[in-house]
Short mmCIF file of C-alpha atoms and ligand atoms in Angstrom, two decimals:
data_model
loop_
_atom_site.label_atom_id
_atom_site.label_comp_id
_atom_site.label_asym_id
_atom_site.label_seq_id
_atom_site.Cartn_x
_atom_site.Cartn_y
_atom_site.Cartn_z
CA UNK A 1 103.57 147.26 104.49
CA UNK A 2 106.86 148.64 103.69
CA UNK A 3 106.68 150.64 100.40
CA UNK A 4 108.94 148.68 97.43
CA UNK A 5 111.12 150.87 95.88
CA UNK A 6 110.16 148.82 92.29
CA UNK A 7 107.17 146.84 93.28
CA UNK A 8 107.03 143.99 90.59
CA UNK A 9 104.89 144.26 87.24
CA UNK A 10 101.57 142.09 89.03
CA UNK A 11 101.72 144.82 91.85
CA UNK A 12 101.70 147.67 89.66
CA UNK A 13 98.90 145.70 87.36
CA UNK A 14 96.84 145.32 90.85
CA UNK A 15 96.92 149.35 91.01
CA UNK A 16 95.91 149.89 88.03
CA UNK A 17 93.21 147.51 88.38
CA UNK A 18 91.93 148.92 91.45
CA UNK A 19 92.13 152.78 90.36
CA UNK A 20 90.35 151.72 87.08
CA UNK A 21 92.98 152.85 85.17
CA UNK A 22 92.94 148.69 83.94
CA UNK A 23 89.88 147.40 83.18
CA UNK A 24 88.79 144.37 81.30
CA UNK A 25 85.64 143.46 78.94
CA UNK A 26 84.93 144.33 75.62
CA UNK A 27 86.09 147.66 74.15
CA UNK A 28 85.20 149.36 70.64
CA UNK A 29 87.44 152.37 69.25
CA UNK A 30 86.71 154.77 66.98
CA UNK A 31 89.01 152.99 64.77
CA UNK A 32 86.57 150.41 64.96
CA UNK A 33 88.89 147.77 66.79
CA UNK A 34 88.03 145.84 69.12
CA UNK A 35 89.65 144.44 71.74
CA UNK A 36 89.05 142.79 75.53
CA UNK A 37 91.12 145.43 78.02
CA UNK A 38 90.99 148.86 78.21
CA UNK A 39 93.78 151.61 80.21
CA UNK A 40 93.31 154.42 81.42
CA UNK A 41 96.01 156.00 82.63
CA UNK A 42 94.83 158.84 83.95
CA UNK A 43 92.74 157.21 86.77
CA UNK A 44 95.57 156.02 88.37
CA UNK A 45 97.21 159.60 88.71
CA UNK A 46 93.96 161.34 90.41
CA UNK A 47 95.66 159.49 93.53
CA UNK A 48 98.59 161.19 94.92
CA UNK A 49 99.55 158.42 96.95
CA UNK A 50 99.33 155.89 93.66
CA UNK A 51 100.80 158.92 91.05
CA UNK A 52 104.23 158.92 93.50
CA UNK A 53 104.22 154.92 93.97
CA UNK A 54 103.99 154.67 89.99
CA UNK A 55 106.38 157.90 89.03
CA UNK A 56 109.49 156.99 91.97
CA UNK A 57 109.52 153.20 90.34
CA UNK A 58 110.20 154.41 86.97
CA UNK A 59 112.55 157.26 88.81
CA UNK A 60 114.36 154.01 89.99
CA UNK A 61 114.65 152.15 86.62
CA UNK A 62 116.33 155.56 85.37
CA UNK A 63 118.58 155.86 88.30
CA UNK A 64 120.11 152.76 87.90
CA UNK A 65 121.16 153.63 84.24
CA UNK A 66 125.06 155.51 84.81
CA UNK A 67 124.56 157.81 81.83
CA UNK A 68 121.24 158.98 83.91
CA UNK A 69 122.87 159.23 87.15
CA UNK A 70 126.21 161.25 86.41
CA UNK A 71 123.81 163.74 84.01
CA UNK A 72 121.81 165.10 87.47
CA UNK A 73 120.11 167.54 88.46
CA UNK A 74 120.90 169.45 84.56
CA UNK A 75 118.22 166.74 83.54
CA UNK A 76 115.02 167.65 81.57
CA UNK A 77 112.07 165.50 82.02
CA UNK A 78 109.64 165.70 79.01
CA UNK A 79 106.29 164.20 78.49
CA UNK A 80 105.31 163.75 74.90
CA UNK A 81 101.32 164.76 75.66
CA UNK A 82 99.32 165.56 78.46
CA UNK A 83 98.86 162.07 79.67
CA UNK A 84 102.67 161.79 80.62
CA UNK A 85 102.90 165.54 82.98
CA UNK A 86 101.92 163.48 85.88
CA UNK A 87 104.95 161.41 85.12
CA UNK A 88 107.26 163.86 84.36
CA UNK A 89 106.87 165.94 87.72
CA UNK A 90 106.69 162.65 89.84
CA UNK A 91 110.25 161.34 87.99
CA UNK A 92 111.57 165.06 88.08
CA UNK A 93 110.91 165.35 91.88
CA UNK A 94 112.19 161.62 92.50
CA UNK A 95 115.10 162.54 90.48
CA UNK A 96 115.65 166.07 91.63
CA UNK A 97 116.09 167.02 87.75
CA UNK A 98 116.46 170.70 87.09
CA UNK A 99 113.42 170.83 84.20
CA UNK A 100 110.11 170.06 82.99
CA UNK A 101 108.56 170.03 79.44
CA UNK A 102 105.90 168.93 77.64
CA UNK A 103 104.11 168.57 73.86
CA UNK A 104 100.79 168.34 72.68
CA UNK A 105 99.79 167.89 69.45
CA UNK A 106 98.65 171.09 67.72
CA UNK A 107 95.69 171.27 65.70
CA UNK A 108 97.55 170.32 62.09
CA UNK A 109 98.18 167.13 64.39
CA UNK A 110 102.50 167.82 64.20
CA UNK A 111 103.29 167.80 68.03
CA UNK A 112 105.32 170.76 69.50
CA UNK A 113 106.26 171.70 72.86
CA UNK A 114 104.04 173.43 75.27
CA UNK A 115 106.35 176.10 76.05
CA UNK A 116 108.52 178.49 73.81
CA UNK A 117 111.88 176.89 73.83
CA UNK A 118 115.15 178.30 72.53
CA UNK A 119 117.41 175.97 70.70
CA UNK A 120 119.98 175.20 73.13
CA UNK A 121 117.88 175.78 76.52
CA UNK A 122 116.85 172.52 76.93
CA UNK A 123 119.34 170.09 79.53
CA UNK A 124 119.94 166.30 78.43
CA UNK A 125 116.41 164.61 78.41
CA UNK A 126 114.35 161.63 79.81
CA UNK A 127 110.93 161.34 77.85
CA UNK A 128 108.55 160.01 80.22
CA UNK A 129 104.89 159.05 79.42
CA UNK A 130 101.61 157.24 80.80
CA UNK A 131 101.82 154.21 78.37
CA UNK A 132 103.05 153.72 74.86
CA UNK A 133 100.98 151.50 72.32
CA UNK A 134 102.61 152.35 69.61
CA UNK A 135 105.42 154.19 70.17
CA UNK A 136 104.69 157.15 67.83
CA UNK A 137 104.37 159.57 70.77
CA UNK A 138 107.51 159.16 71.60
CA UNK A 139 109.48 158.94 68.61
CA UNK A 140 107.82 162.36 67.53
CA UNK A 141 109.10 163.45 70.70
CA UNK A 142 112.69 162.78 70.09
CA UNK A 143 112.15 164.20 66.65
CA UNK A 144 111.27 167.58 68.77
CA UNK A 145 113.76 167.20 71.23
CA UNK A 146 116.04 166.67 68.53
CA UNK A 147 115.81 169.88 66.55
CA UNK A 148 116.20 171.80 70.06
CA UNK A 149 119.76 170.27 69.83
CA UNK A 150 119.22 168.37 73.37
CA UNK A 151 120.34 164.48 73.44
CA UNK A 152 117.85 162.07 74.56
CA UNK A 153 119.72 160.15 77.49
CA UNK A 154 116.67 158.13 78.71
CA UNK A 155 112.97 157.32 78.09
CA UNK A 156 110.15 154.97 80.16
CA UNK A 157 106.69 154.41 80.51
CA UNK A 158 104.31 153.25 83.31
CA UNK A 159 103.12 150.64 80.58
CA UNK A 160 104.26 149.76 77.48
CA UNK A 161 102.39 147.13 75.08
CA UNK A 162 105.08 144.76 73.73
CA UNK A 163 104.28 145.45 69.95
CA UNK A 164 105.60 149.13 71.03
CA UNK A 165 109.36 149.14 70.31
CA UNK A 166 111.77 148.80 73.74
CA UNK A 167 114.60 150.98 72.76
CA UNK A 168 115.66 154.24 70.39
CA UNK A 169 117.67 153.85 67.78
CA UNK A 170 120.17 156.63 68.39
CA UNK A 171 122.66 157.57 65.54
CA UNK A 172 126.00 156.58 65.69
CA UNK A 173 125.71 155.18 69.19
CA UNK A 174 124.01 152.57 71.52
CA UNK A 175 120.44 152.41 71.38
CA UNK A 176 118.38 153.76 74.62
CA UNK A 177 116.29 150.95 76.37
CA UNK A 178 112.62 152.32 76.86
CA UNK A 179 112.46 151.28 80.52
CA UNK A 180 108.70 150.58 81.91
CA UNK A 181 107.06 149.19 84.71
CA UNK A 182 104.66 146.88 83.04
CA UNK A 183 105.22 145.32 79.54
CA UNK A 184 101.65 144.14 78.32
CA UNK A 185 100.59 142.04 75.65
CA UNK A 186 97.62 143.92 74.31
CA UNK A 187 95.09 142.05 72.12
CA UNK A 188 93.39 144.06 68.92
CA UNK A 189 91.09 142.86 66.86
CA UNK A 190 90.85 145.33 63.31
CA UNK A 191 87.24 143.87 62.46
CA UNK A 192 84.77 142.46 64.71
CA UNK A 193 84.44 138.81 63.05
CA UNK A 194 87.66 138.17 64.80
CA UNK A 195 86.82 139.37 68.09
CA UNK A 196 86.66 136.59 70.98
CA UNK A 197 84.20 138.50 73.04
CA UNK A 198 82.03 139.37 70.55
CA UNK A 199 81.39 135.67 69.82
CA UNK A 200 80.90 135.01 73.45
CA UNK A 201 78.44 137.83 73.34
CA UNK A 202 80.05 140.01 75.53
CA UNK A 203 78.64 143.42 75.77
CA UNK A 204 80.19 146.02 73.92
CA UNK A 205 81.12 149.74 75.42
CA UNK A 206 82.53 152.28 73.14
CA UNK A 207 85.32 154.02 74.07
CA UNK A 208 87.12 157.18 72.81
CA UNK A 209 90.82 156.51 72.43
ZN1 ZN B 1 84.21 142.57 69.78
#
């Protein structure tokens, strides 16, 4: 089979599926939320093969964007946690960008960058991550990226849940799409009286985040 340069949203869904990084059935969080699918990002990216389908589609979706394009190779790629690195070097590589950064979230929980970075040092950015379910990840990212005086030109995810928003607002300009390979409608239930799988009985399986 010839390799698809964007393979659709039900072919990425089938390799997430079969890496486990997709699964469904009944899932508890911490939070106490329930709800019937579960990623795992991760899983998917212990595959080199799957890692460089996954990161040169979303290289594509940024490629395609002329702001993107005419800014390579002076190009950062930045993941907003540790989830998103596998991203970052598999767009950076696709894209031939010239740098690679990443955040975590420190112990006070404010997220800063990995490495010490001068004000200034940082080229024109894509923020690149796993999934987004929120979107907080990645708006504290711009935040970051924003006090290093670099301009956010593009960001994208493998997955993003549609409640997550699909664009930055950027000041005094155009808003920048949030490009992703998979938009999925992602079920929660806050308290388990609501849950459809716990009145079918389904069995329960606790998971961390
Ligand atoms: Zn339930």
């Amino acid at each position: 089979m010839m390799p698809q340069l964007i393979p659709p949203p039900e072919e990425v869904m089938e390799i997430l599926r079969k890496t486990g990084a997709y699964r469904e059935g009944h899932f508890v969080y911490p939070s106490g939320q329930h709800t019937p699918h579960y990623f795992q990002m991760p899983l998917a990216f212990r595959y080199y093969d799957t890692a460089r389908v996954l990161a040169v589609a979303l290289s594509r979706k940024f490629r395609t964007q002329k702001e993107i394009s005419s800014a390579l190779p002076k190009v950062a790629v930045i993941s907003p946690g540790p989830g998103g690195i596998p991203v970052a070097f598999g767009v950076r590589e696709a894209l031939s960008a010239e740098q690679i950064y990443w955040a975590e979230r420190e112990a006070g929980g404010k997220r800063m960058f990995r490495q010490y970075v001068n004000v200034g040092e940082v080229n024109p950015c894509l923020i690149v991550d796993d999934i987004s379910r929120t979107g907080g990840a990645i708006d504290e990212t711009v935040e970051i990226v924003r006090q290093m005086g670099t301009r956010v030109i593009g960001c994208g995810t493998i997955v993003r849940f549609t409640g997550a928003p699909d664009r930055l607002e950027v000041p005094n300009d155009d808003p920048i799409p949030i490009v992703s390979l998979i938009e999925f409608d992602a079920k929660w239930y806050d308290k388990a009286e609501d849950c459809a799988e716990c009145k079918k009985g389904v069995p329960e399986e606790n998971v961390r985040f």
